[in-house]
Amino acid sequence: RPDAVGRLVGGGISRFAVSLPLAVLALSAVLVVVAMLQLRKEAELTRLREDFVSGVSHELRTPLAQIRMFTETLLLGRVRSEAESRRSLEIIDQEARRLTQLVENVLRFARANRGVSRVAPATTDLAAETLAAIEAFRPLAMMRRAELRPELQPGVMAVVDRDALRQVLINLLDNAVKYGPSGQRVTIGLALYGESARLWVDDEGPGIPPAERERIFAPFYRVERDAGSAVGGSGIGLAVVRELVVLHGGRIWAEAAPGGGARMTVEIPDAYIARPAVAAGDWAAA
Ligand code: ADP
């Protein structure tokens, strides 16, 4: 009863005394909403982490099982011919490479998350490094009978970390081979565009839907069609690739390849053409 207030409370109830509880109530409501959002984010992160751990474990298990099986075959002398023993050794080599690649990605990803990513850039001949990465990847491409075709402009130089460049290329090649059909052709291009070098990998797979072309670079993200499929993946490959490209001041994007598959393009700034120390013919031969 407002008329009784003057008699009960000396000086009446101040406006402050009324608005304070209201302010506290409003603040509590805001805090509850913030806490709920935080909890949801935590739950989402936990789920992503669990998916990641099971994805990585699955990816580790498959090559390990192959290595064990073929090592046992060799140890027990179960191979019938020289060709068969060579084939077993090739599979062991391929699977060991796959394990190395996966472990490198996980380590690089963990370092990026702790904010301690580092690169050691040096002036690099991009075509030569790209060819070296293609050679390192060839045994893995063989498994899916993919033909790797380099179309590289010779003499393009840029200041990059060679290990990082190799990791970028191997991740892109791995995706191209993994998501494209068996027996496809994978084209690796390199050219100077103005003052930047562009490196791209084209495949003949299903491509990446336009709506997902940005999201695929987020950690743990997998295109819906692949999330539940038999094609294994941890969802960190492209996140690692983007991290490495950005550390070089570059950018990466996905688009459609001329043949309809996926094209992943990496742009590296401050590139130039070196004075030819070797004739172009030598590059073609390489
Ligand atoms: P993953 O370990 O799942 O391959 P990535 O980070 O390398 O993780 O790729 C993220 C997702 O992007 C993949 O799960 C796949 O859905 C999609 N993707 C990447 N490269 C290609 C490609 N060349 N063709 C089609 N889809 C691709």
mmCIF file of N, CA and C in Angstrom, residues 146-205:
data_model
loop_
_atom_site.group_PDB
_atom_site.id
_atom_site.type_symbol
_atom_site.label_atom_id
_atom_site.label_comp_id
_atom_site.label_asym_id
_atom_site.label_seq_id
_atom_site.Cartn_x
_atom_site.Cartn_y
_atom_site.Cartn_z
ATOM 1 N N ALA A 146 45.622 -44.369 -58.297
ATOM 2 C CA ALA A 146 45.443 -42.999 -58.784
ATOM 3 C C ALA A 146 46.678 -42.590 -59.587
ATOM 4 N N GLU A 147 46.419 -41.896 -60.693
ATOM 5 C CA GLU A 147 47.543 -41.402 -61.498
ATOM 6 C C GLU A 147 47.819 -39.965 -61.057
ATOM 7 N N LEU A 148 49.069 -39.691 -60.648
ATOM 8 C CA LEU A 148 49.422 -38.338 -60.217
ATOM 9 C C LEU A 148 50.075 -37.627 -61.386
ATOM 10 N N ARG A 149 49.480 -36.507 -61.800
ATOM 11 C CA ARG A 149 50.052 -35.814 -62.954
ATOM 12 C C ARG A 149 50.461 -34.383 -62.594
ATOM 13 N N PRO A 150 51.773 -34.125 -62.488
ATOM 14 C CA PRO A 150 52.209 -32.759 -62.168
ATOM 15 C C PRO A 150 52.206 -31.859 -63.402
ATOM 16 N N GLU A 151 51.681 -30.659 -63.256
ATOM 17 C CA GLU A 151 51.750 -29.642 -64.328
ATOM 18 C C GLU A 151 52.316 -28.384 -63.672
ATOM 19 N N LEU A 152 53.653 -28.346 -63.576
ATOM 20 C CA LEU A 152 54.292 -27.336 -62.730
ATOM 21 C C LEU A 152 55.093 -26.337 -63.543
ATOM 22 N N GLN A 153 54.868 -25.073 -63.264
ATOM 23 C CA GLN A 153 55.669 -24.029 -63.933
ATOM 24 C C GLN A 153 57.053 -24.038 -63.281
ATOM 25 N N PRO A 154 58.100 -24.175 -64.065
ATOM 26 C CA PRO A 154 59.425 -24.236 -63.445
ATOM 27 C C PRO A 154 59.902 -22.870 -62.960
ATOM 28 N N GLY A 155 60.786 -22.911 -61.957
ATOM 29 C CA GLY A 155 61.470 -21.680 -61.522
ATOM 30 C C GLY A 155 60.693 -20.792 -60.566
ATOM 31 N N VAL A 156 59.481 -21.219 -60.118
ATOM 32 C CA VAL A 156 58.725 -20.357 -59.195
ATOM 33 C C VAL A 156 59.336 -20.494 -57.796
ATOM 34 N N MET A 157 59.760 -19.356 -57.246
ATOM 35 C CA MET A 157 60.418 -19.368 -55.933
ATOM 36 C C MET A 157 59.566 -18.634 -54.903
ATOM 37 N N ALA A 158 59.627 -19.087 -53.653
ATOM 38 C CA ALA A 158 58.947 -18.364 -52.569
ATOM 39 C C ALA A 158 59.630 -18.750 -51.267
ATOM 40 N N VAL A 159 59.410 -17.936 -50.236
ATOM 41 C CA VAL A 159 60.022 -18.223 -48.937
ATOM 42 C C VAL A 159 59.029 -19.039 -48.116
ATOM 43 N N VAL A 160 59.299 -20.341 -48.025
ATOM 44 C CA VAL A 160 58.375 -21.230 -47.291
ATOM 45 C C VAL A 160 59.153 -22.240 -46.443
ATOM 46 N N ASP A 161 58.442 -22.794 -45.464
ATOM 47 C CA ASP A 161 58.996 -23.890 -44.666
ATOM 48 C C ASP A 161 58.777 -25.175 -45.478
ATOM 49 N N ARG A 162 59.876 -25.849 -45.822
ATOM 50 C CA ARG A 162 59.743 -26.987 -46.752
ATOM 51 C C ARG A 162 58.954 -28.134 -46.146
ATOM 52 N N ASP A 163 59.170 -28.407 -44.848
ATOM 53 C CA ASP A 163 58.408 -29.501 -44.219
ATOM 54 C C ASP A 163 56.922 -29.175 -44.231
ATOM 55 N N ALA A 164 56.612 -27.886 -43.952
ATOM 56 C CA ALA A 164 55.205 -27.481 -43.921
ATOM 57 C C ALA A 164 54.593 -27.614 -45.311
ATOM 58 N N LEU A 165 55.328 -27.205 -46.340
ATOM 59 C CA LEU A 165 54.816 -27.302 -47.709
ATOM 60 C C LEU A 165 54.525 -28.758 -48.062
ATOM 61 N N ARG A 166 55.436 -29.625 -47.652
ATOM 62 C CA ARG A 166 55.254 -31.038 -47.954
ATOM 63 C C ARG A 166 54.015 -31.583 -47.228
ATOM 64 N N GLN A 167 53.847 -31.159 -45.974
ATOM 65 C CA GLN A 167 52.691 -31.629 -45.210
ATOM 66 C C GLN A 167 51.382 -31.143 -45.848
ATOM 67 N N VAL A 168 51.391 -29.891 -46.306
ATOM 68 C CA VAL A 168 50.211 -29.330 -46.978
ATOM 69 C C VAL A 168 49.881 -30.173 -48.215
ATOM 70 N N LEU A 169 50.898 -30.400 -49.047
ATOM 71 C CA LEU A 169 50.657 -31.114 -50.302
ATOM 72 C C LEU A 169 50.209 -32.549 -50.050
ATOM 73 N N ILE A 170 50.848 -33.196 -49.075
ATOM 74 C CA ILE A 170 50.495 -34.599 -48.830
ATOM 75 C C ILE A 170 49.071 -34.704 -48.296
ATOM 76 N N ASN A 171 48.666 -33.761 -47.453
ATOM 77 C CA ASN A 171 47.282 -33.777 -46.970
ATOM 78 C C ASN A 171 46.300 -33.578 -48.115
ATOM 79 N N LEU A 172 46.612 -32.651 -49.020
ATOM 80 C CA LEU A 172 45.699 -32.391 -50.143
ATOM 81 C C LEU A 172 45.656 -33.596 -51.086
ATOM 82 N N LEU A 173 46.826 -34.188 -51.334
ATOM 83 C CA LEU A 173 46.867 -35.368 -52.210
ATOM 84 C C LEU A 173 46.108 -36.528 -51.568
ATOM 85 N N ASP A 174 46.294 -36.659 -50.263
ATOM 86 C CA ASP A 174 45.630 -37.755 -49.553
ATOM 87 C C ASP A 174 44.108 -37.626 -49.677
ATOM 88 N N ASN A 175 43.593 -36.415 -49.490
ATOM 89 C CA ASN A 175 42.142 -36.221 -49.626
ATOM 90 C C ASN A 175 41.693 -36.501 -51.055
ATOM 91 N N ALA A 176 42.462 -35.996 -52.035
ATOM 92 C CA ALA A 176 42.084 -36.179 -53.441
ATOM 93 C C ALA A 176 41.963 -37.675 -53.751
ATOM 94 N N VAL A 177 42.947 -38.443 -53.261
ATOM 95 C CA VAL A 177 42.952 -39.872 -53.557
ATOM 96 C C VAL A 177 41.875 -40.601 -52.750
ATOM 97 N N LYS A 178 41.682 -40.147 -51.503
ATOM 98 C CA LYS A 178 40.729 -40.815 -50.598
ATOM 99 C C LYS A 178 39.281 -40.601 -51.041
ATOM 100 N N TYR A 179 38.952 -39.373 -51.448
ATOM 101 C CA TYR A 179 37.550 -39.079 -51.762
ATOM 102 C C TYR A 179 37.219 -39.266 -53.240
ATOM 103 N N GLY A 180 38.236 -39.409 -54.087
ATOM 104 C CA GLY A 180 37.984 -39.630 -55.514
ATOM 105 C C GLY A 180 37.883 -41.120 -55.808
ATOM 106 N N PRO A 181 37.469 -41.465 -57.039
ATOM 107 C CA PRO A 181 37.310 -42.884 -57.376
ATOM 108 C C PRO A 181 38.657 -43.566 -57.615
ATOM 109 N N SER A 182 38.662 -44.875 -57.494
ATOM 110 C CA SER A 182 39.867 -45.644 -57.773
ATOM 111 C C SER A 182 40.188 -45.484 -59.262
ATOM 112 N N GLY A 183 41.467 -45.357 -59.582
ATOM 113 C CA GLY A 183 41.870 -45.251 -60.986
ATOM 114 C C GLY A 183 41.756 -43.848 -61.565
ATOM 115 N N GLN A 184 41.429 -42.863 -60.733
ATOM 116 C CA GLN A 184 41.270 -41.490 -61.241
ATOM 117 C C GLN A 184 42.625 -40.830 -61.538
ATOM 118 N N ARG A 185 42.534 -39.671 -62.186
ATOM 119 C CA ARG A 185 43.726 -38.865 -62.416
ATOM 120 C C ARG A 185 43.697 -37.668 -61.456
ATOM 121 N N VAL A 186 44.812 -37.461 -60.752
ATOM 122 C CA VAL A 186 44.915 -36.316 -59.846
ATOM 123 C C VAL A 186 45.959 -35.363 -60.438
ATOM 124 N N THR A 187 45.540 -34.140 -60.709
ATOM 125 C CA THR A 187 46.459 -33.183 -61.325
ATOM 126 C C THR A 187 46.982 -32.210 -60.275
ATOM 127 N N ILE A 188 48.293 -31.998 -60.287
ATOM 128 C CA ILE A 188 48.891 -31.063 -59.334
ATOM 129 C C ILE A 188 49.461 -29.911 -60.161
ATOM 130 N N GLY A 189 48.943 -28.715 -59.950
ATOM 131 C CA GLY A 189 49.378 -27.566 -60.749
ATOM 132 C C GLY A 189 50.159 -26.560 -59.917
ATOM 133 N N LEU A 190 51.043 -25.830 -60.582
ATOM 134 C CA LEU A 190 51.784 -24.739 -59.941
ATOM 135 C C LEU A 190 51.995 -23.652 -60.984
ATOM 136 N N ALA A 191 51.666 -22.402 -60.633
ATOM 137 C CA ALA A 191 51.905 -21.297 -61.558
ATOM 138 C C ALA A 191 52.032 -20.004 -60.770
ATOM 139 N N LEU A 192 52.720 -19.043 -61.384
ATOM 140 C CA LEU A 192 52.845 -17.726 -60.766
ATOM 141 C C LEU A 192 51.665 -16.869 -61.229
ATOM 142 N N TYR A 193 50.969 -16.250 -60.280
ATOM 143 C CA TYR A 193 49.865 -15.346 -60.598
ATOM 144 C C TYR A 193 50.230 -13.994 -60.018
ATOM 145 N N GLY A 194 50.642 -13.061 -60.852
ATOM 146 C CA GLY A 194 51.071 -11.765 -60.335
ATOM 147 C C GLY A 194 52.267 -11.977 -59.435
ATOM 148 N N GLU A 195 52.108 -11.608 -58.155
ATOM 149 C CA GLU A 195 53.236 -11.788 -57.219
ATOM 150 C C GLU A 195 53.013 -12.954 -56.269
ATOM 151 N N SER A 196 52.043 -13.806 -56.606
ATOM 152 C CA SER A 196 51.783 -14.966 -55.749
ATOM 153 C C SER A 196 51.967 -16.250 -56.536
ATOM 154 N N ALA A 197 52.322 -17.299 -55.773
ATOM 155 C CA ALA A 197 52.382 -18.613 -56.402
ATOM 156 C C ALA A 197 51.064 -19.312 -56.072
ATOM 157 N N ARG A 198 50.518 -20.008 -57.049
ATOM 158 C CA ARG A 198 49.327 -20.813 -56.767
ATOM 159 C C ARG A 198 49.647 -22.267 -57.032
ATOM 160 N N LEU A 199 49.269 -23.087 -56.037
ATOM 161 C CA LEU A 199 49.464 -24.530 -56.129
ATOM 162 C C LEU A 199 48.087 -25.141 -56.004
ATOM 163 N N TRP A 200 47.705 -26.043 -56.903
ATOM 164 C CA TRP A 200 46.377 -26.629 -56.765
ATOM 165 C C TRP A 200 46.406 -28.129 -57.004
ATOM 166 N N VAL A 201 45.426 -28.787 -56.411
ATOM 167 C CA VAL A 201 45.278 -30.237 -56.561
ATOM 168 C C VAL A 201 43.849 -30.491 -57.027
ATOM 169 N N ASP A 202 43.712 -31.105 -58.206
ATOM 170 C CA ASP A 202 42.388 -31.424 -58.764
ATOM 171 C C ASP A 202 42.161 -32.924 -58.697
ATOM 172 N N ASP A 203 40.937 -33.318 -58.346
ATOM 173 C CA ASP A 203 40.637 -34.749 -58.410
ATOM 174 C C ASP A 203 39.386 -34.980 -59.246
ATOM 175 N N GLU A 204 39.015 -36.250 -59.389
ATOM 176 C CA GLU A 204 37.830 -36.575 -60.197
ATOM 177 C C GLU A 204 36.733 -37.152 -59.315
ATOM 178 N N GLY A 205 36.737 -36.742 -58.045
ATOM 179 C CA GLY A 205 35.748 -37.243 -57.089
ATOM 180 C C GLY A 205 34.442 -36.457 -57.152
#
